[in-house]
PDB file of C-alpha atoms in Angstrom:
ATOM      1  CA  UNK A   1      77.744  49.039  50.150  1.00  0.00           C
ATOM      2  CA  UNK A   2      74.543  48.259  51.792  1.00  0.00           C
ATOM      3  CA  UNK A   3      71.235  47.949  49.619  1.00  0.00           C
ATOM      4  CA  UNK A   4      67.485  47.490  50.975  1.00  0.00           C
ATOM      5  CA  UNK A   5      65.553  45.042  49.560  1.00  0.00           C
ATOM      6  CA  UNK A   6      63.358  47.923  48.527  1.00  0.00           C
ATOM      7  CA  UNK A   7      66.225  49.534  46.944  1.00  0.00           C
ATOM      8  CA  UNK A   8      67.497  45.902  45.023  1.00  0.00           C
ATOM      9  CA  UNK A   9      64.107  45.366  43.300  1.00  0.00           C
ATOM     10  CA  UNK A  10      63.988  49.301  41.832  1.00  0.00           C
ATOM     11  CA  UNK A  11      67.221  48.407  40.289  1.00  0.00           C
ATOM     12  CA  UNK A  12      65.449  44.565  39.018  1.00  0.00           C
ATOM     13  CA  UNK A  13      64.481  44.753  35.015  1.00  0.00           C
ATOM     14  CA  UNK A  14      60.469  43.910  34.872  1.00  0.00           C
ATOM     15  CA  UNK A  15      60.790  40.831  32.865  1.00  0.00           C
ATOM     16  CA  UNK A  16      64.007  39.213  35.148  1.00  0.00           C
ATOM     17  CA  UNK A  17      63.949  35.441  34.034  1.00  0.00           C
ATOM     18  CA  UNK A  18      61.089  35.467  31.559  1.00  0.00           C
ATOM     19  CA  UNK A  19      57.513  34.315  33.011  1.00  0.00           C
ATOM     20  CA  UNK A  20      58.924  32.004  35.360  1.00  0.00           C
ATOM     21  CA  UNK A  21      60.422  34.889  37.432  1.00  0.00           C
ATOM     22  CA  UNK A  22      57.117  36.441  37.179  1.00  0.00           C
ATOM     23  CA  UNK A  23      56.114  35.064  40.148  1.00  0.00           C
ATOM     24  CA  UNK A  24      58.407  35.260  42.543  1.00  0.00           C
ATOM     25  CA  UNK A  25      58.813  38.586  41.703  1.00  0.00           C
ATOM     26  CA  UNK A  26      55.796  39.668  42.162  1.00  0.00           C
ATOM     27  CA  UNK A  27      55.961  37.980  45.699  1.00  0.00           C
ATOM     28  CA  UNK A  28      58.709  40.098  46.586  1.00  0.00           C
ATOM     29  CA  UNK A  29      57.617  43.426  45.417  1.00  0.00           C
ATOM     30  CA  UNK A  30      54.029  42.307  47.236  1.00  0.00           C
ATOM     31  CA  UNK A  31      56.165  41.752  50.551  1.00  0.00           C
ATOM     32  CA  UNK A  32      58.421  44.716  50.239  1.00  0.00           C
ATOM     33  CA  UNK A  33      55.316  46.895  49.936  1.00  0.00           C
ATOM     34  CA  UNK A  34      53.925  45.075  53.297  1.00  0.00           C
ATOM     35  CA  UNK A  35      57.219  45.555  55.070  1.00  0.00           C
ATOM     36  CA  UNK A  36      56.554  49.102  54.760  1.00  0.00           C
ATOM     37  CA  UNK A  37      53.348  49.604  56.783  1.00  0.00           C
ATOM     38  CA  UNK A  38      54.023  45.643  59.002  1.00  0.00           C
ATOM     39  CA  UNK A  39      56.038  43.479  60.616  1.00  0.00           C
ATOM     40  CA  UNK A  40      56.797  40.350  58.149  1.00  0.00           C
ATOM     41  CA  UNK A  41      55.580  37.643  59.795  1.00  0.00           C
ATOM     42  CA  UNK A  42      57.651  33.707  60.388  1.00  0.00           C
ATOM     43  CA  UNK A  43      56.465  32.767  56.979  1.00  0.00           C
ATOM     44  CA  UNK A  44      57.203  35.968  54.901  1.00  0.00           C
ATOM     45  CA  UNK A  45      60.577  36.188  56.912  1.00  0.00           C
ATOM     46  CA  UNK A  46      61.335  32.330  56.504  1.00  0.00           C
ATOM     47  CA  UNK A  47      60.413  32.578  52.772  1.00  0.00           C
ATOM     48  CA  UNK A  48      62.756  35.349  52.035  1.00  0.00           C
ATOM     49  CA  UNK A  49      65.639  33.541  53.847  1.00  0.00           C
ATOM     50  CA  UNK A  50      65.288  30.183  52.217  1.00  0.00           C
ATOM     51  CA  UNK A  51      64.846  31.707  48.436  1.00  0.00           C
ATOM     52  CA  UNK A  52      66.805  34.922  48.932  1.00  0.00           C
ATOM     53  CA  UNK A  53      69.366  33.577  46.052  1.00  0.00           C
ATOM     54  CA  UNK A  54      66.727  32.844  43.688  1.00  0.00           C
ATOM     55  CA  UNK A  55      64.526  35.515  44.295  1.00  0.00           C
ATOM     56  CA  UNK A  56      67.984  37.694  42.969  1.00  0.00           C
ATOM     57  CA  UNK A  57      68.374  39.098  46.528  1.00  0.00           C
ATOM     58  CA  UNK A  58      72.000  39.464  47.382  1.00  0.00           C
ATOM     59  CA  UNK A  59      73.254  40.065  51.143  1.00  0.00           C
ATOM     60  CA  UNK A  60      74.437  43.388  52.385  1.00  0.00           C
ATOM     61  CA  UNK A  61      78.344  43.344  52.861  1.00  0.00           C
ATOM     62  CA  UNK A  62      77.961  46.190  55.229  1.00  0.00           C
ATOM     63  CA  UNK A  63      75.627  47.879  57.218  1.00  0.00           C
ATOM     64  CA  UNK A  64      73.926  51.126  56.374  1.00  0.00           C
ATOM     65  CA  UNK A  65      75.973  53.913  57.433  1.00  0.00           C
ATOM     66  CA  UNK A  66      76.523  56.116  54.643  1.00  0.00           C
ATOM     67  CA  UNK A  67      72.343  56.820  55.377  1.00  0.00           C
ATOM     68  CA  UNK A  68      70.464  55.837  58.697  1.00  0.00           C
ATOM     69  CA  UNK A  69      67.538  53.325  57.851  1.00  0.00           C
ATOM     70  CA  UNK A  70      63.905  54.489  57.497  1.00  0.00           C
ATOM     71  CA  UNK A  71      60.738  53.050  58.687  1.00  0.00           C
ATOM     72  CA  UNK A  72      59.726  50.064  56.295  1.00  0.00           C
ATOM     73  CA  UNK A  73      63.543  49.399  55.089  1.00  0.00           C
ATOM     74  CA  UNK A  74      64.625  45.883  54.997  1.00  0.00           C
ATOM     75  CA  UNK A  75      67.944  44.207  54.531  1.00  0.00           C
ATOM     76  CA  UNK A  76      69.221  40.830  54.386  1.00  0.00           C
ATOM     77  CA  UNK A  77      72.941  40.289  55.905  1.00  0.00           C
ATOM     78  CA  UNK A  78      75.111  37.369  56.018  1.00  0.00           C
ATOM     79  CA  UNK A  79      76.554  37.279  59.506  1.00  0.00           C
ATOM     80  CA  UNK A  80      80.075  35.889  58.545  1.00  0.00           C
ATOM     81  CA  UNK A  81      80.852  38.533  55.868  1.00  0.00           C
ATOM     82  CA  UNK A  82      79.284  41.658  57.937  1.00  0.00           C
ATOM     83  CA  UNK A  83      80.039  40.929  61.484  1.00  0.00           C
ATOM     84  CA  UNK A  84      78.826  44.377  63.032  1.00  0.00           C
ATOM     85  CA  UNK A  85      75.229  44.565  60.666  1.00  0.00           C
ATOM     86  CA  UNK A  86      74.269  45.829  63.901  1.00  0.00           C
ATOM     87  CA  UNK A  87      75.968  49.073  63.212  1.00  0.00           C
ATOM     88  CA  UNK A  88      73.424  51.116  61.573  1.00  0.00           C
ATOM     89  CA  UNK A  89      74.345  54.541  62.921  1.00  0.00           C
ATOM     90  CA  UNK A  90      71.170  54.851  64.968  1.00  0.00           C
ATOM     91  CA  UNK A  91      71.473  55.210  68.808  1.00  0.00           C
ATOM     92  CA  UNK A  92      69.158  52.149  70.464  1.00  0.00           C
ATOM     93  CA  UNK A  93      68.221  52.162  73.786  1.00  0.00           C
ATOM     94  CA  UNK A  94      70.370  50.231  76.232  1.00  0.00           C
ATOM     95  CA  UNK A  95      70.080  48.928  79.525  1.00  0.00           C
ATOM     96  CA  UNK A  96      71.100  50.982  83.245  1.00  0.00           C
ATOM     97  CA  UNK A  97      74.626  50.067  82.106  1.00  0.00           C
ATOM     98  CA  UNK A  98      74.551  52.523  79.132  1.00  0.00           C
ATOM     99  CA  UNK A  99      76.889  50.124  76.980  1.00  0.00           C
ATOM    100  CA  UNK A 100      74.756  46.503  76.647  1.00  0.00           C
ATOM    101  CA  UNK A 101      71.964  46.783  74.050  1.00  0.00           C
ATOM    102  CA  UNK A 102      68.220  46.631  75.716  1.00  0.00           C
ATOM    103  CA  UNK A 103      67.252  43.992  73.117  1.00  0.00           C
ATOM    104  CA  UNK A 104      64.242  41.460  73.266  1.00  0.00           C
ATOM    105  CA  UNK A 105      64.286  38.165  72.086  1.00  0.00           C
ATOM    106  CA  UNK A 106      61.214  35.518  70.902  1.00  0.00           C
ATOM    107  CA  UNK A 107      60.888  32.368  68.596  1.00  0.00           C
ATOM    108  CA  UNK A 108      58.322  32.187  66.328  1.00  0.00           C
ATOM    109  CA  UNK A 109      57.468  28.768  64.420  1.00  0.00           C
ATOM    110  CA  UNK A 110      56.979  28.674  61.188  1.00  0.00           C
ATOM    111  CA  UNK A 111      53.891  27.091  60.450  1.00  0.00           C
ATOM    112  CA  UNK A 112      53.479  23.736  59.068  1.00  0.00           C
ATOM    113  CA  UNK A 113      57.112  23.301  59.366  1.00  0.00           C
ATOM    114  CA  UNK A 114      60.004  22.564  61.655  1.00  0.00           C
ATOM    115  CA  UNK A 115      61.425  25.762  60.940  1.00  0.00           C
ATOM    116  CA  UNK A 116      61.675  28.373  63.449  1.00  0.00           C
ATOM    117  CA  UNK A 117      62.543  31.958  63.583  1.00  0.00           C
ATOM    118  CA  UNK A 118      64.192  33.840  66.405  1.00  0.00           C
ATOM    119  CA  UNK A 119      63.685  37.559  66.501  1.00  0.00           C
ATOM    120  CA  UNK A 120      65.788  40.257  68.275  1.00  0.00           C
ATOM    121  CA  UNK A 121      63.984  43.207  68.854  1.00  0.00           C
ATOM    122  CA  UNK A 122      64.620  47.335  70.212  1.00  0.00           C
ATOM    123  CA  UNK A 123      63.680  50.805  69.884  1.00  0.00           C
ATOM    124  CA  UNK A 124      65.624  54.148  69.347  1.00  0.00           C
ATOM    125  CA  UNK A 125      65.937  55.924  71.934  1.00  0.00           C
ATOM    126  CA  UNK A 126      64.122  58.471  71.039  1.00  0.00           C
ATOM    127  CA  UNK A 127      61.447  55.674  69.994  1.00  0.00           C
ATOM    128  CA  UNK A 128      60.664  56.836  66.686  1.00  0.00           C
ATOM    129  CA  UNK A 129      62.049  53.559  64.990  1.00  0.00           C
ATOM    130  CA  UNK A 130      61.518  49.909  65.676  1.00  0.00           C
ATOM    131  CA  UNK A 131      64.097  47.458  64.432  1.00  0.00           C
ATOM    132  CA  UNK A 132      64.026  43.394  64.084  1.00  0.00           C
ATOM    133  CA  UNK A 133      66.635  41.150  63.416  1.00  0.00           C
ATOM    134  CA  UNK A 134      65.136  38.104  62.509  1.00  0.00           C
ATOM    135  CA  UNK A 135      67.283  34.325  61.956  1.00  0.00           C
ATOM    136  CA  UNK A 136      66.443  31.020  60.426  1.00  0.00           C
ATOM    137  CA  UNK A 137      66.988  27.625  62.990  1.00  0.00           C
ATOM    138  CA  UNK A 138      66.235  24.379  61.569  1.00  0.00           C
ATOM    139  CA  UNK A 139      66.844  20.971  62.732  1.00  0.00           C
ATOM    140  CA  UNK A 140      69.333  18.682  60.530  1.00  0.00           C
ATOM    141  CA  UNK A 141      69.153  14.588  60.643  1.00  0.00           C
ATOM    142  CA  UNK A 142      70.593  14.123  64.215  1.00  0.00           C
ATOM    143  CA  UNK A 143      68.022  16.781  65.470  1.00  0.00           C
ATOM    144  CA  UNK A 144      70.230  18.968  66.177  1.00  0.00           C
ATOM    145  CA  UNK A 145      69.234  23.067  65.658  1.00  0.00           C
ATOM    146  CA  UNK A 146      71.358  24.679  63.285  1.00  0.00           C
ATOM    147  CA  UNK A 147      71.190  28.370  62.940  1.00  0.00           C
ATOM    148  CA  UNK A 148      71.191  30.070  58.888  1.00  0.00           C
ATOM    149  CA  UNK A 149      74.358  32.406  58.638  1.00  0.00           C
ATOM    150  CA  UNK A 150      71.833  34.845  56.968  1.00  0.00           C
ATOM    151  CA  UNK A 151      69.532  37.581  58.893  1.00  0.00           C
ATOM    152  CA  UNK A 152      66.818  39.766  58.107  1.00  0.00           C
ATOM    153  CA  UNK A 153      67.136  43.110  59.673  1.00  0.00           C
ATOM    154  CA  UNK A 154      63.652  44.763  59.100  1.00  0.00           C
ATOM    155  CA  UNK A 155      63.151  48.062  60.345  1.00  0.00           C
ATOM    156  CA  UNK A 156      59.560  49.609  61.764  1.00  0.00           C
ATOM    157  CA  UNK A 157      58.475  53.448  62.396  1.00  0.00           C
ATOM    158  CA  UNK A 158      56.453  53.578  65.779  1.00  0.00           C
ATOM    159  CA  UNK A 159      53.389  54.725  64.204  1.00  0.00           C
ATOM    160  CA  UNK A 160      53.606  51.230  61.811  1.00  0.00           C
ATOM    161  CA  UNK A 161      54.896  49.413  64.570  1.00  0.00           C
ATOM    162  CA  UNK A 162      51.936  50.192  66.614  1.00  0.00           C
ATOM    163  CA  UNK A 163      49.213  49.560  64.424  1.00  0.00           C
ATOM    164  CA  UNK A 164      51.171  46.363  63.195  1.00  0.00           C
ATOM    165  CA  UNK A 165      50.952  45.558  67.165  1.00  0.00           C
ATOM    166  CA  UNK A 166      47.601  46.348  67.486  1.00  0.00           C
ATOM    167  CA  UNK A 167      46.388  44.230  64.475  1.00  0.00           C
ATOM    168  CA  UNK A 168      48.062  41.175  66.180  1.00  0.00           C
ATOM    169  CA  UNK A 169      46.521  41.539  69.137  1.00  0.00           C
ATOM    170  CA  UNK A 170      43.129  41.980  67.578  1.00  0.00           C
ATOM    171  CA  UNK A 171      43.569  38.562  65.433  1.00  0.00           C
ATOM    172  CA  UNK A 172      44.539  36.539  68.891  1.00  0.00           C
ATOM    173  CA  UNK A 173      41.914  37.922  70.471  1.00  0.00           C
ATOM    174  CA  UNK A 174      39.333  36.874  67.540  1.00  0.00           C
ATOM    175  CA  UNK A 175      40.606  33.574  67.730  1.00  0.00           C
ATOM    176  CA  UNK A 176      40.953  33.074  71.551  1.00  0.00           C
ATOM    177  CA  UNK A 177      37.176  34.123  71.792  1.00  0.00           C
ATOM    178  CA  UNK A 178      36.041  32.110  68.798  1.00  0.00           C
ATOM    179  CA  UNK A 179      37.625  29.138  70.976  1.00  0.00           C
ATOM    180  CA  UNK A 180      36.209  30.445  74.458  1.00  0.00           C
ATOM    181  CA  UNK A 181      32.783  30.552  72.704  1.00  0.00           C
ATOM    182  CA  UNK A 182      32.842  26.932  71.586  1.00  0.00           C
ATOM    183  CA  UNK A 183      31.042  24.419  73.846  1.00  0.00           C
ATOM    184  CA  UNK A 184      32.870  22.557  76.288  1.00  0.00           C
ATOM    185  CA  UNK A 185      33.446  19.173  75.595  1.00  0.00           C
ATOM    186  CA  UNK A 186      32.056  16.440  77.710  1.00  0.00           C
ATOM    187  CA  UNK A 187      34.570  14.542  79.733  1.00  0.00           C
ATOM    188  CA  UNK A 188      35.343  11.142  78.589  1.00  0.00           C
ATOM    189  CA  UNK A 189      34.466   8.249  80.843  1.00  0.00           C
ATOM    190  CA  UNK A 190      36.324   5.268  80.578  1.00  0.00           C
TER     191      UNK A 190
END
């Protein structure tokens, strides 16, 4: 059976763990309630993957088809015990072929780390829902990427997605002008 994170932490007792699980508790249910109106962003996402276990989180074993997702659900899937998490009973849009997913791909960093996150991302067809699939990649000793078995599948209504959009942009653009409006430096001579 497949179980949001939303729906996992209505099912969590208040005082899980004593004080110490205060906290991280408190960090979920404070980025379950954001996943609801936002994307996550590299850090929320990266944090959820890396302390899913101790956070009490426990992977879907298989995808939500008994109900369709809703704007704001998320789940966390481990790829080699739910092969098709894909399968979520909602028809995506696909490219002129009409069988290969139209999906979009990006890596974000995670800041102040090595750490980075790729994300796989559609809409509906109907383009009511947004959904992400984001994935861990981290570099072992030999510096070698090596990709988490575990993925976050977080899923966006338009009207969310939008805004979430639109929020983004306006922070780049604050910080891209706050750097354009900086004075030049002067060239060095040597």
């Amino acid at each position: 059976m497949s179980t949001s994170l939303q729906d996992q932490l209505l099912r969590q007792p208040s005082e899980v763990g004593g004080a110490s699980a205060a906290g991280p508790l408190s960090q979920l249910h404070r980025l379950s309630s954001k996943a609801k109106t936002r994307w996550l962003n590299s850090s929320e996402v990266d944090g959820l993957l890396t302390a899913h276990s101790q956070l009490g989180l426990k992977p879907c074993s298989t995808p939500p088809n008994e109900q369709a997702p809703q704007g704001g659900d998320v789940y966390v899937y481990n790829r080699e015990q739910c092969r098709h998490f894909r399968a979520d009973g909602i028809a995506w849009q696909t490219r002129s072929n009409g069988k290969t997913l139209s999906e979009a791909h990006e890596v974000c960093k995670v800041p102040n780390s090595t750490t980075t996150v790729s994300v796989y991302y559609t809409s509906s067809q109907d383009g009511t829902l947004h959904r992400r699939i984001f994935r861990r990649q981290t570099e072992d000793q030999s510096g070698e990427s090596v990709r988490d078995d575990l993925v976050l599948v977080h899923y966006l209504s338009r009207e969310h997605a939008k805004e979430s959009a639109a929020e983004r942009t306006s922070s780049v653009r604050r910080v891209v002008s706050a750097r354009s409006s900086r004075t030049p430096r002067e060239p060095r001579t040597s």
